CSV table of N, CA and C in Angstrom, one decimal:
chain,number,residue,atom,x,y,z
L,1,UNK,N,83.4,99.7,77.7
L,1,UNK,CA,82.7,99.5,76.4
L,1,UNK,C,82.0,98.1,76.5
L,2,UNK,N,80.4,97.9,75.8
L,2,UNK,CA,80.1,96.8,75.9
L,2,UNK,C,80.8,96.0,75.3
L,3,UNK,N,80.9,94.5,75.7
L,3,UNK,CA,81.4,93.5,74.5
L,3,UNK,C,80.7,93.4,73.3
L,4,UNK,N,79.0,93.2,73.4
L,4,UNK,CA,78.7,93.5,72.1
L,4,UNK,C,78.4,94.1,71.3
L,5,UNK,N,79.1,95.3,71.6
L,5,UNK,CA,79.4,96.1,70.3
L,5,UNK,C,80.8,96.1,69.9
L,6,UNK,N,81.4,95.8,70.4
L,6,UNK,CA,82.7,95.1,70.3
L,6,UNK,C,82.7,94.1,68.9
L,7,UNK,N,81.5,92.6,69.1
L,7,UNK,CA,82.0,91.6,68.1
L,7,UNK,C,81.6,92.1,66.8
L,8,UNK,N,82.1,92.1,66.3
L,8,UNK,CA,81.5,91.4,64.5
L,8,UNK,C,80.9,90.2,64.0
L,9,UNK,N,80.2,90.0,63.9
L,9,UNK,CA,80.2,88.7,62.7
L,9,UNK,C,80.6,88.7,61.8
L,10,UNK,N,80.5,89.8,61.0
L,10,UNK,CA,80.7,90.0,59.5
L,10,UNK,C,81.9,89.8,59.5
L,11,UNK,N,83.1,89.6,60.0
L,11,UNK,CA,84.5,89.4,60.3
L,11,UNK,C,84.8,88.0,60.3
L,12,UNK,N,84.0,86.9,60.4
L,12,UNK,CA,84.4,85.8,60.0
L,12,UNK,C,84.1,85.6,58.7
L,13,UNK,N,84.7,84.5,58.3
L,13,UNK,CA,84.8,83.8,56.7
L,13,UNK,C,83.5,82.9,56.3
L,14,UNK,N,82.5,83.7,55.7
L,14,UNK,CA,81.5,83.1,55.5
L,14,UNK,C,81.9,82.6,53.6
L,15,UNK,N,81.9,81.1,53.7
L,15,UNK,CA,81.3,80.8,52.1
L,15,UNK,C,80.1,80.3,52.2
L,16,UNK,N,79.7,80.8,51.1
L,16,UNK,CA,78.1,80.1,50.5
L,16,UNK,C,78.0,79.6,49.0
L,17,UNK,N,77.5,78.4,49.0
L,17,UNK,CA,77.9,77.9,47.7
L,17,UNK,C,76.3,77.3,47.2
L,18,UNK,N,76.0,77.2,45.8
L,18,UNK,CA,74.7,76.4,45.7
L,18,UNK,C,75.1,75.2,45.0
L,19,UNK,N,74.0,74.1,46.3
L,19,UNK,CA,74.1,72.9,45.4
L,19,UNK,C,73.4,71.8,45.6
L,20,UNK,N,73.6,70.6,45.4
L,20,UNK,CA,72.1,69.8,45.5
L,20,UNK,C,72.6,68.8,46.9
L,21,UNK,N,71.7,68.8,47.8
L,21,UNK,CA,71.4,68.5,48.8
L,21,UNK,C,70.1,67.4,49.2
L,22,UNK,N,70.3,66.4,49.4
L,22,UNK,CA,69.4,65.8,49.7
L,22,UNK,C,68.4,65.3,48.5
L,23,UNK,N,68.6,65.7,47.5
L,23,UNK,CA,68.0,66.1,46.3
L,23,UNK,C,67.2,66.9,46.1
L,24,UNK,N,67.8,68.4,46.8
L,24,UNK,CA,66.9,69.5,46.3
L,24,UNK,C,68.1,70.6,46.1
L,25,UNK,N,67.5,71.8,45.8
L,25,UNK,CA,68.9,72.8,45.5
L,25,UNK,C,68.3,73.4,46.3
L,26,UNK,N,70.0,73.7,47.3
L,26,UNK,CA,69.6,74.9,48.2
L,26,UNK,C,70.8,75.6,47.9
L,27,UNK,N,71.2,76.9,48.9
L,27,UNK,CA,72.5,77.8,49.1
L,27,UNK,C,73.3,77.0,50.9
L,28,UNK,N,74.2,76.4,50.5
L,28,UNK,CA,74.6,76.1,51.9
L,28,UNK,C,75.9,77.6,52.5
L,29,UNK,N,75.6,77.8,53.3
L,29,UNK,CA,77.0,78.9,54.4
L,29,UNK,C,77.7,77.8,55.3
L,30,UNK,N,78.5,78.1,55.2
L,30,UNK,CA,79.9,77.3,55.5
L,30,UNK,C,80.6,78.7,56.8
L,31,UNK,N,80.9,78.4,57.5
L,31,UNK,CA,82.1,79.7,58.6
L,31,UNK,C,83.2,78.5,58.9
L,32,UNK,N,84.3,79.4,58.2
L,32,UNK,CA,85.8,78.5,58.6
L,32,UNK,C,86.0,78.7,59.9
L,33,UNK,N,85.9,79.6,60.8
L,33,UNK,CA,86.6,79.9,62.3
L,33,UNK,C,85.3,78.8,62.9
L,34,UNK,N,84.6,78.1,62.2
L,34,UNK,CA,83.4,77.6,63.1
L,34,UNK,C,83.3,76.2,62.2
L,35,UNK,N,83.9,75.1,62.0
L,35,UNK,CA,84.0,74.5,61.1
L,35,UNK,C,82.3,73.1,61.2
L,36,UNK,N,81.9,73.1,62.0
L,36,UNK,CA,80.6,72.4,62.2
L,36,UNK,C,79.2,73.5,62.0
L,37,UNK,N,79.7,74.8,61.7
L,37,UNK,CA,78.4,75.2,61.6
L,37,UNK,C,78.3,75.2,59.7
L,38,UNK,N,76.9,74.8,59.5
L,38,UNK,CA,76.3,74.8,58.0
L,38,UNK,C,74.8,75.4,58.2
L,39,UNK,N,74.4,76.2,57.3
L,39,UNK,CA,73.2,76.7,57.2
L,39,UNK,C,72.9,76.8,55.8
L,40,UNK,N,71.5,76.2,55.6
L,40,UNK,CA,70.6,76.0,54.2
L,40,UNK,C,69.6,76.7,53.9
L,41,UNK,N,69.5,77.2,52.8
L,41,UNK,CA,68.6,78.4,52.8
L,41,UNK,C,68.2,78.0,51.3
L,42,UNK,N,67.3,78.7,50.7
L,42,UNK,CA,66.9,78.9,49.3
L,42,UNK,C,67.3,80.1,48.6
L,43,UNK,N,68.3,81.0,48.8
L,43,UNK,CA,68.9,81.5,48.7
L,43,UNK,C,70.2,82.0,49.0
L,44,UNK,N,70.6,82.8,48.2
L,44,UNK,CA,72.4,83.5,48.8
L,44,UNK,C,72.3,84.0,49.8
L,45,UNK,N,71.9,84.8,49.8
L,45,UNK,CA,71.4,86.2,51.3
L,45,UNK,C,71.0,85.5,52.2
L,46,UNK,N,70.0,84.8,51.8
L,46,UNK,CA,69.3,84.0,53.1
L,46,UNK,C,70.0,83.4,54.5
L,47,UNK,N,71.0,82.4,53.3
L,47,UNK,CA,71.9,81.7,54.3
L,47,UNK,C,73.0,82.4,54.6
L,48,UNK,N,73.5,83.5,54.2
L,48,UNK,CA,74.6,84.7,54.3
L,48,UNK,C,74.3,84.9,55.6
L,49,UNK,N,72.9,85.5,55.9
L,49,UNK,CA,72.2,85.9,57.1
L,49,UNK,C,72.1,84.7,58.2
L,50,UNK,N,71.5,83.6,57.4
L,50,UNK,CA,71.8,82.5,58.6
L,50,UNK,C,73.2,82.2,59.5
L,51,UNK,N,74.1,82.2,58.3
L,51,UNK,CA,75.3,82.0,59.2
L,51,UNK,C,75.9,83.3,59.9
L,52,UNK,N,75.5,84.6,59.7
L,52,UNK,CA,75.8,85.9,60.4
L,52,UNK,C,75.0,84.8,61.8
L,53,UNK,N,73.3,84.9,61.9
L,53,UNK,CA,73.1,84.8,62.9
L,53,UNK,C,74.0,83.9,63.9
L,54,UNK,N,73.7,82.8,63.2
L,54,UNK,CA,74.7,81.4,64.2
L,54,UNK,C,76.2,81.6,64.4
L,55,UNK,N,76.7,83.0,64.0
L,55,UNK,CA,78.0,82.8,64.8
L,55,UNK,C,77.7,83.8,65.7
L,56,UNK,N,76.6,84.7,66.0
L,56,UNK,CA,76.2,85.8,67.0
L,56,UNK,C,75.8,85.0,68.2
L,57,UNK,N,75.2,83.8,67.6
L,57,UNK,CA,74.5,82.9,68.7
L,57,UNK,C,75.4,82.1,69.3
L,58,UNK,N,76.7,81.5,68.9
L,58,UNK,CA,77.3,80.5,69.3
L,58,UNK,C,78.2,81.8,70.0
L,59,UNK,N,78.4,82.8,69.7
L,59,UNK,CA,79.4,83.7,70.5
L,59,UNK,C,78.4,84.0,71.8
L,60,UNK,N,77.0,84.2,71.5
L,60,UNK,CA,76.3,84.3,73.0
L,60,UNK,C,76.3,83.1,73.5
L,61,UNK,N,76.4,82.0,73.1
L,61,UNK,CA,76.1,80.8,73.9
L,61,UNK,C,77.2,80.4,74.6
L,62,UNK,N,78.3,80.2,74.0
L,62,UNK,CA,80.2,80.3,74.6
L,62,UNK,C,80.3,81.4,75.8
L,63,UNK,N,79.6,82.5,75.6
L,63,UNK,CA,79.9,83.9,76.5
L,63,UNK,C,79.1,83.2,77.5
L,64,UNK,N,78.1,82.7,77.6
L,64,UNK,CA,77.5,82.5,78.8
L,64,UNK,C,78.1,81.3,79.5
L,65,UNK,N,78.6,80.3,78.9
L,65,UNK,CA,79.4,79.2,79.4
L,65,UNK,C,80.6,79.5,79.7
L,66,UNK,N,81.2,80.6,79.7
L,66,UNK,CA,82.5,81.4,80.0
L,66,UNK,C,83.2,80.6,78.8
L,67,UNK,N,83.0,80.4,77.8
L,67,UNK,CA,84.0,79.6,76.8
L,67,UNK,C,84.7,81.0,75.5
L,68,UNK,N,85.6,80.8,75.2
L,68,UNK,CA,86.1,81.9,74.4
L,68,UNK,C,85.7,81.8,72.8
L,69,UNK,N,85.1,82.5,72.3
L,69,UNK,CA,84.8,82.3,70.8
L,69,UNK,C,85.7,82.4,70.1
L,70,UNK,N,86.0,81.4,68.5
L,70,UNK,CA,87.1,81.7,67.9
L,70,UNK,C,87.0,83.1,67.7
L,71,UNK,N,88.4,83.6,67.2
L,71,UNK,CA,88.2,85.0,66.9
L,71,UNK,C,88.5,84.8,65.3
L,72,UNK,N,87.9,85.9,64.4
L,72,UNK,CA,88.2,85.8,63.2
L,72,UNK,C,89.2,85.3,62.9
L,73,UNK,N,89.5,84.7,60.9
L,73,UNK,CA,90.8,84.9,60.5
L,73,UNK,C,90.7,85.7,59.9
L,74,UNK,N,91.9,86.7,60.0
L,74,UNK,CA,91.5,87.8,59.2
L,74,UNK,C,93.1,87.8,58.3
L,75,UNK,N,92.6,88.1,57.1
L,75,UNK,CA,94.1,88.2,55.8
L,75,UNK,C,94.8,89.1,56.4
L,76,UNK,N,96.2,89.3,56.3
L,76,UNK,CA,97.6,89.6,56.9
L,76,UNK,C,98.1,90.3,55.6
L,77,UNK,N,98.3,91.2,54.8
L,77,UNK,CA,98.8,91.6,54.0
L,77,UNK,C,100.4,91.9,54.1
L,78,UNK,N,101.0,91.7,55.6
L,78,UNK,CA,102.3,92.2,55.8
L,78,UNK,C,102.8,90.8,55.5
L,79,UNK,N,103.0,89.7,54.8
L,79,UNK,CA,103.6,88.2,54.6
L,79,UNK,C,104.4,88.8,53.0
L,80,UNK,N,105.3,88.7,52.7
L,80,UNK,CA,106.2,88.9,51.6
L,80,UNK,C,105.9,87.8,50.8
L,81,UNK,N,106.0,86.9,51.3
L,81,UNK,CA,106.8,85.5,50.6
L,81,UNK,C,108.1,85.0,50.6
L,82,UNK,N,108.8,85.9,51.4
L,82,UNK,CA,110.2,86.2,51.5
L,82,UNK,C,110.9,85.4,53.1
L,83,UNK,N,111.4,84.5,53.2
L,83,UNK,CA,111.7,84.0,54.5
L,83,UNK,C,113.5,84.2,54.5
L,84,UNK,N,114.0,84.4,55.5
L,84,UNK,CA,115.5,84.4,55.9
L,84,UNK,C,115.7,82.9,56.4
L,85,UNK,N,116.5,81.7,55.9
L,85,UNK,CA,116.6,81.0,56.8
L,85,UNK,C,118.1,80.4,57.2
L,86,UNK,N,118.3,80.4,58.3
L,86,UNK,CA,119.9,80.1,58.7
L,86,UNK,C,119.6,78.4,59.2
L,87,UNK,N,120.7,77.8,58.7
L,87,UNK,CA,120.6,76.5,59.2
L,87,UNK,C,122.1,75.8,58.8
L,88,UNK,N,122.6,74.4,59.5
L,88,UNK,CA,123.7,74.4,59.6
L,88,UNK,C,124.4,74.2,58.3
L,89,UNK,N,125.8,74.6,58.2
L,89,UNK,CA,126.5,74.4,56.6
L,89,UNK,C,126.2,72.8,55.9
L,90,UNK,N,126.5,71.8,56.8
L,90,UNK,CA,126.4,70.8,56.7
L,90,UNK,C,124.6,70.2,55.8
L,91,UNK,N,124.1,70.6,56.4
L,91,UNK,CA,122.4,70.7,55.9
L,91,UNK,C,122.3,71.4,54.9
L,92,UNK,N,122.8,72.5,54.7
L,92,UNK,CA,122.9,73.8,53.3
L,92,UNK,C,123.6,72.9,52.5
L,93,UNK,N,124.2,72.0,52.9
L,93,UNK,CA,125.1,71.4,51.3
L,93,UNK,C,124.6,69.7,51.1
L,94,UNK,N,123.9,69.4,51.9
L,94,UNK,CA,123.5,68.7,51.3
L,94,UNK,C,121.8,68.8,51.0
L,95,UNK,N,121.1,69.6,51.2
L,95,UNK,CA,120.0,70.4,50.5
L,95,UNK,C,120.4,70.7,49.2
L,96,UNK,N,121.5,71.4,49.1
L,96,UNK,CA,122.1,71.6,47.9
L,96,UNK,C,122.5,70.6,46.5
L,97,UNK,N,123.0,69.9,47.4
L,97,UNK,CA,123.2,69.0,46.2
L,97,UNK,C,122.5,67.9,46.1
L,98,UNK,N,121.3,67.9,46.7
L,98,UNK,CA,119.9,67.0,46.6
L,98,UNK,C,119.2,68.1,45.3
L,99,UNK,N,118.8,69.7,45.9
L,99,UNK,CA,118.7,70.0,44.4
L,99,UNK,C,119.3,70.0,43.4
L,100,UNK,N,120.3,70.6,43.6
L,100,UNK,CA,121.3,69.7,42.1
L,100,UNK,C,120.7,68.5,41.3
L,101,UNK,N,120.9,67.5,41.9
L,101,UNK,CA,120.6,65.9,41.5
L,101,UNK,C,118.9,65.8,40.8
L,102,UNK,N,118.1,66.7,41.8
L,102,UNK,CA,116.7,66.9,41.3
L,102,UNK,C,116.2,68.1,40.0
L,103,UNK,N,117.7,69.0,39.7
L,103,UNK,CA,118.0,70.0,38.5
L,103,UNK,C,116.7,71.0,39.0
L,104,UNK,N,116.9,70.8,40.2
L,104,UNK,CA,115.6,72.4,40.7
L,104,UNK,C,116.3,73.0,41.5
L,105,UNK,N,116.2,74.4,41.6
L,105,UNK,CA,116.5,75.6,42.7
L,105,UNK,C,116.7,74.9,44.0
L,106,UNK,N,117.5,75.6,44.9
L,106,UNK,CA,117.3,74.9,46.3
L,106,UNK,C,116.4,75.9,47.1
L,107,UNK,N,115.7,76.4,46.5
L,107,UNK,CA,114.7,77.4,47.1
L,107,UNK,C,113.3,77.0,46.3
L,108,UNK,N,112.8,76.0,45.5
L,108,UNK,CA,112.0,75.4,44.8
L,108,UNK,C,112.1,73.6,45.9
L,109,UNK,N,113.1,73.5,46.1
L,109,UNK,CA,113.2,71.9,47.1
L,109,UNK,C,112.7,72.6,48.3
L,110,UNK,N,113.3,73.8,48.7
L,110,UNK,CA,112.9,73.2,50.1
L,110,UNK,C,111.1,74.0,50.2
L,111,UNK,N,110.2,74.5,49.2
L,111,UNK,CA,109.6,75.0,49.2
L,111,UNK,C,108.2,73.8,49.0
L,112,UNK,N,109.1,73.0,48.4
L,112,UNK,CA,108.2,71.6,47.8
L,112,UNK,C,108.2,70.7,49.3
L,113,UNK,N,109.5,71.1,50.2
L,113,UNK,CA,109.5,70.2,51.7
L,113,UNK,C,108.7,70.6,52.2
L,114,UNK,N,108.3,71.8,52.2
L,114,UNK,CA,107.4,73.1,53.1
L,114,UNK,C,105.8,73.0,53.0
L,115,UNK,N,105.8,72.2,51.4
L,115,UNK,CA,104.1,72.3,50.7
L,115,UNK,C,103.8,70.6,51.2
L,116,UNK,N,104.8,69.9,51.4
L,116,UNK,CA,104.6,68.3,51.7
L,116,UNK,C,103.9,68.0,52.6
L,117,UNK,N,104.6,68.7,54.0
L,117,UNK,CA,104.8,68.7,55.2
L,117,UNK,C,103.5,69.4,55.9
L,118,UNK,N,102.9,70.3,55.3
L,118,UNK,CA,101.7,71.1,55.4
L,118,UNK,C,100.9,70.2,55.0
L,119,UNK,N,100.7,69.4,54.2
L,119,UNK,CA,99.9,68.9,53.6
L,119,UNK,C,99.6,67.2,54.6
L,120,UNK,N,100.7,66.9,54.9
L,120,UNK,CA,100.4,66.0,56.0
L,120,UNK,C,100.2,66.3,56.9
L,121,UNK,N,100.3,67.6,57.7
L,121,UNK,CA,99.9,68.0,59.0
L,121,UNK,C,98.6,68.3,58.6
L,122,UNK,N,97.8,69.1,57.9
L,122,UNK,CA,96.6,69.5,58.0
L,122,UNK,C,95.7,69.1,56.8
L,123,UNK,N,96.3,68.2,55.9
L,123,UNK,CA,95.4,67.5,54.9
L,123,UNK,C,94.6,66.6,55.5
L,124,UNK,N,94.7,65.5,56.7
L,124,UNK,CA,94.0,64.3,56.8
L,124,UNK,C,93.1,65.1,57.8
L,125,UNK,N,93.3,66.1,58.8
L,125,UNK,CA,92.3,66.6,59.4
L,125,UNK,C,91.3,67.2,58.9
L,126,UNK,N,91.7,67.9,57.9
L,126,UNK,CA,90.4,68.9,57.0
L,126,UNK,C,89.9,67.8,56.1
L,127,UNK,N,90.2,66.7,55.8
L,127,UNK,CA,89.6,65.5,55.1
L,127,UNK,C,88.9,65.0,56.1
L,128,UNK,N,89.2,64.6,56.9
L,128,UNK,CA,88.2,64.3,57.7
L,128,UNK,C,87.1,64.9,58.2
L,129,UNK,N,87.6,66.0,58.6
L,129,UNK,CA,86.3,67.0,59.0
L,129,UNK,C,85.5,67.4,57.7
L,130,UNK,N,85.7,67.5,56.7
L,130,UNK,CA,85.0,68.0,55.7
L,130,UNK,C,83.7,66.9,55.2
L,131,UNK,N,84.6,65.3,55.8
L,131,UNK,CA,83.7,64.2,55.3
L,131,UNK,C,82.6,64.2,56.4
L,132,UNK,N,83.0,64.9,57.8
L,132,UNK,CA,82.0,64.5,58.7
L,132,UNK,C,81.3,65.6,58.3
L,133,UNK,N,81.0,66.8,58.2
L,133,UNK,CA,80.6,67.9,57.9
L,133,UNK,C,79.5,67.2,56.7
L,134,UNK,N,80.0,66.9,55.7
L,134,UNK,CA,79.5,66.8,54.8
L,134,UNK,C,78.1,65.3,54.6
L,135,UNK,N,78.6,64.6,55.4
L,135,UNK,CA,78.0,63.2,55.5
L,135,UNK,C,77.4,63.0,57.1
L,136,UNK,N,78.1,63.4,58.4
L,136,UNK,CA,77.4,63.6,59.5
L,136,UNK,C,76.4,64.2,59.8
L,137,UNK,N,76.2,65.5,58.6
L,137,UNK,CA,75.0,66.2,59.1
L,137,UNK,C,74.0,65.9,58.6
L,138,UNK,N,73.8,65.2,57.4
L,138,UNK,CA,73.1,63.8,56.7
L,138,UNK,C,72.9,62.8,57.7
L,139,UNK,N,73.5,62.2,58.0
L,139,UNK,CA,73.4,60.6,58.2
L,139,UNK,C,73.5,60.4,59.7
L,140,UNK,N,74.0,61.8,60.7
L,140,UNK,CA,74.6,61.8,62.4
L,140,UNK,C,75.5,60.9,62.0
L,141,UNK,N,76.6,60.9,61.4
L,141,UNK,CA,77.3,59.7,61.1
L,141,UNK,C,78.6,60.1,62.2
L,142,UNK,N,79.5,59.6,63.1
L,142,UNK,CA,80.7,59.9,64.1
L,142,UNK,C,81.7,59.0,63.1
L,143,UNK,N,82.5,60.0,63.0
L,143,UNK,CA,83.8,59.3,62.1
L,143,UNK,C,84.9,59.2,63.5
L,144,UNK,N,86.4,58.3,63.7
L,144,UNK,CA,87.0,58.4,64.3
L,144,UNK,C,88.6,58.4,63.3
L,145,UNK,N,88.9,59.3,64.1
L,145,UNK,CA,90.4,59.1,63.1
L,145,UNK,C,90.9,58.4,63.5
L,146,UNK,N,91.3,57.5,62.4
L,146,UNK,CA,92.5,56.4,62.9
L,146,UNK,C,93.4,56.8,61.9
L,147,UNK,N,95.0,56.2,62.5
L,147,UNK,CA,96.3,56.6,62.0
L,147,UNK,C,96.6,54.9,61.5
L,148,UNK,N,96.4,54.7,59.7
L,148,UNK,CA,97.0,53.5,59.3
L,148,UNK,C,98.1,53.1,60.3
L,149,UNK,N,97.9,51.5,60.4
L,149,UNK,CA,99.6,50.9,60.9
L,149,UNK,C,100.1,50.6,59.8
L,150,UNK,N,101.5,50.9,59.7
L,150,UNK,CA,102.4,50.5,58.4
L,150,UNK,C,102.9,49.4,58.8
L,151,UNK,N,102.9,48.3,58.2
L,151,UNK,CA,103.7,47.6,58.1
L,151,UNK,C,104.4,47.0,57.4
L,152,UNK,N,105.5,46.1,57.4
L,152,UNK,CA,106.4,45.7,56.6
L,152,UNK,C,106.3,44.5,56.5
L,153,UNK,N,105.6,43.8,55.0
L,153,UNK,CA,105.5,42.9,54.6
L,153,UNK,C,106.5,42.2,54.1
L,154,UNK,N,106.9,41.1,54.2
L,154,UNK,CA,107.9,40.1,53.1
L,154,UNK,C,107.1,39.1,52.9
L,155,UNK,N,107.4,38.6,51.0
L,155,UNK,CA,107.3,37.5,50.8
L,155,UNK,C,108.1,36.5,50.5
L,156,UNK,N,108.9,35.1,51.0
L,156,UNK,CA,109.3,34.7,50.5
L,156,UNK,C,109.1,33.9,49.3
L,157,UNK,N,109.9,33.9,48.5
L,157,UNK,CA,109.6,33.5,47.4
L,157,UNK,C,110.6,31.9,47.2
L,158,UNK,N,110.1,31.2,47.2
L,158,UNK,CA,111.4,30.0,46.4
L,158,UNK,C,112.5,30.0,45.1
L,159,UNK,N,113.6,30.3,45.4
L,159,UNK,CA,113.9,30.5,44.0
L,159,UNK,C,114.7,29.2,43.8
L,160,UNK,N,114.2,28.5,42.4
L,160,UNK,CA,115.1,27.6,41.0
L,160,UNK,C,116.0,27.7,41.5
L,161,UNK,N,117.3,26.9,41.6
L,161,UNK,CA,118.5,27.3,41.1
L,161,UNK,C,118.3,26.3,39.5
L,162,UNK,N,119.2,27.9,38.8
L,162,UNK,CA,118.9,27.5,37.0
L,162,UNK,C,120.6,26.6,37.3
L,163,UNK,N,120.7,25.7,36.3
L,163,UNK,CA,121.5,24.8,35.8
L,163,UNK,C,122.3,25.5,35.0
L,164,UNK,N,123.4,25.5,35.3
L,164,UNK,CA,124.5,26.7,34.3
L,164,UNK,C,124.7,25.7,33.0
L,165,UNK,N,125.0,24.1,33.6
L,165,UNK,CA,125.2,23.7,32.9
L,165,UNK,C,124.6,22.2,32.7
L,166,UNK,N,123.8,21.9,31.8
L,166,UNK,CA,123.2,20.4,31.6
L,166,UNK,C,124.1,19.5,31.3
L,167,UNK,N,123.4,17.7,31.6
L,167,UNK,CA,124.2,17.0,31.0
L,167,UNK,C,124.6,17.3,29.4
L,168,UNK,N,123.6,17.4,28.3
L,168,UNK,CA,124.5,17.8,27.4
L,168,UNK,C,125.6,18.2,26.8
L,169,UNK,N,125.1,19.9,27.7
L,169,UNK,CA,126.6,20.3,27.7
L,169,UNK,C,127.8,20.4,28.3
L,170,UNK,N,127.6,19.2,29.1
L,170,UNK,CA,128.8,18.8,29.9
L,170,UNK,C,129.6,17.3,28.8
L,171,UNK,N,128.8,17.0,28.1
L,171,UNK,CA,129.0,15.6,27.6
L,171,UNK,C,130.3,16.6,26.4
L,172,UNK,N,129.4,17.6,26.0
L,172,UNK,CA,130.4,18.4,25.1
L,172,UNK,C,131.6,18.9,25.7
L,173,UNK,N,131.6,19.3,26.4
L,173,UNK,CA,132.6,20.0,27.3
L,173,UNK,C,133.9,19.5,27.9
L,174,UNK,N,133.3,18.0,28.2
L,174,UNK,CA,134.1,17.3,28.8
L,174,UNK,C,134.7,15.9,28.4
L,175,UNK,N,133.6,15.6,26.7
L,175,UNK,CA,133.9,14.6,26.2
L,175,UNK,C,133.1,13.7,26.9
C-alpha cells in the first residue's frame, strides 16, 4: 500500500482563530502536533486549507530527509478518570492526614499534586513556545530558556536591645 494514501492531514489538530495581526485582521491556523507551523489567510477555510497543505508538505519534506512525522493526537475516549493507586501505608497516612488538616478529600489533594506538577512540567515550555510562536514569527526573535537561580537571601538587620528597665524606674524600684 502506498504511504500516501496512507497519511491524513485532516487527522491533526487544526485551530483557526481571527484576529488582529500586524494591524490587520486575518484567520491565523495553528497545528498542535506541528507547533511552529502558523498560516494567515483572510479567511476560515482559507487558512484551514493552508494548514491541511503545510502539514502534507512538512510530511513530504521529513519523508524525503528520512525524518518521521509527528503522528496525529488523536482523543482516547477509553480514559475513565478513574486511576487505582497502591503506594506505601506510611505515605497513605500521611497523605491522609495532610488532607485532613487541609479539610479536602485525599483524592481532591492528591489530584491538586497531580494538576501542580503538570503544570510545572509543561507550563514554562508551552509558555515559552507560544511567546516565540507568537512574537518570533513577527520579529525572527530566538528566545532561550533559562531556568531562574534561586537563591537564598539574608538580611541582617541590627537589633536595639530595648531597656527593660530605665534609670527611673530603677530609682523607684530600688530607692
Amino acid at each position: 500500500m502506498d504511504s500516501e494514501k496512507m497519511f491524513d492531514a485532516s487527522l491533526y489538530n487544526i485551530t483557526v482563530r481571527k484576529g488582529n495581526f500586524d494591524g490587520e485582521v486575518f484567520f491565523e491556523a495553528k497545528v498542535k502536533e506541528l507547533p511552529d507551523v502558523a498560516e494567515y489567510a483572510e479567511t476560515y477555510e482559507e487558512a484551514y486549507l493552508l494548514a491541511l497543505d503545510t502539514i502534507e508538505t512538512t510530511a513530504e519534506a521529513l519523508a524525503e530527509e528520512g525524518k518521521v512525522m509527528p503522528a496525529p493526537i488523536l482523543e482516547n475516549d477509553d480514559f475513565s478518570g478513574r486511576v487505582t493507586l497502591r503506594m506505601p501505608k506510611s505515605m497513605h497516612a500521611a497523605l491522609s492526614s495532610w488532607s485532613e488538616s487541609e479539610d479536602i478529600s485525599l483524592n481532591q489533594l492528591l489530584v491538586n499534586c497531580l494538576a501542580f506538577n503538570l503544570g510545572e512540567q509543561f507550563g514554562v515550555s508551552r509558555t515559552i513556545h507560544s511567546i516565540k510562536s507568537s512574537i518570533g514569527a513577527i520579529k525572527q526573535t530566538e528566545f532561550m530558556h533559562v531556568q531562574p537561580k534561586r537563591q537564598q537571601t539574608s538580611k541582617v538587620v541590627p537589633i536595639k536591645p530595648i531597656p527593660l528597665i530605665d534609670d527611673a524606674m530603677e530609682q523607684r524600684c530600688y530607692g
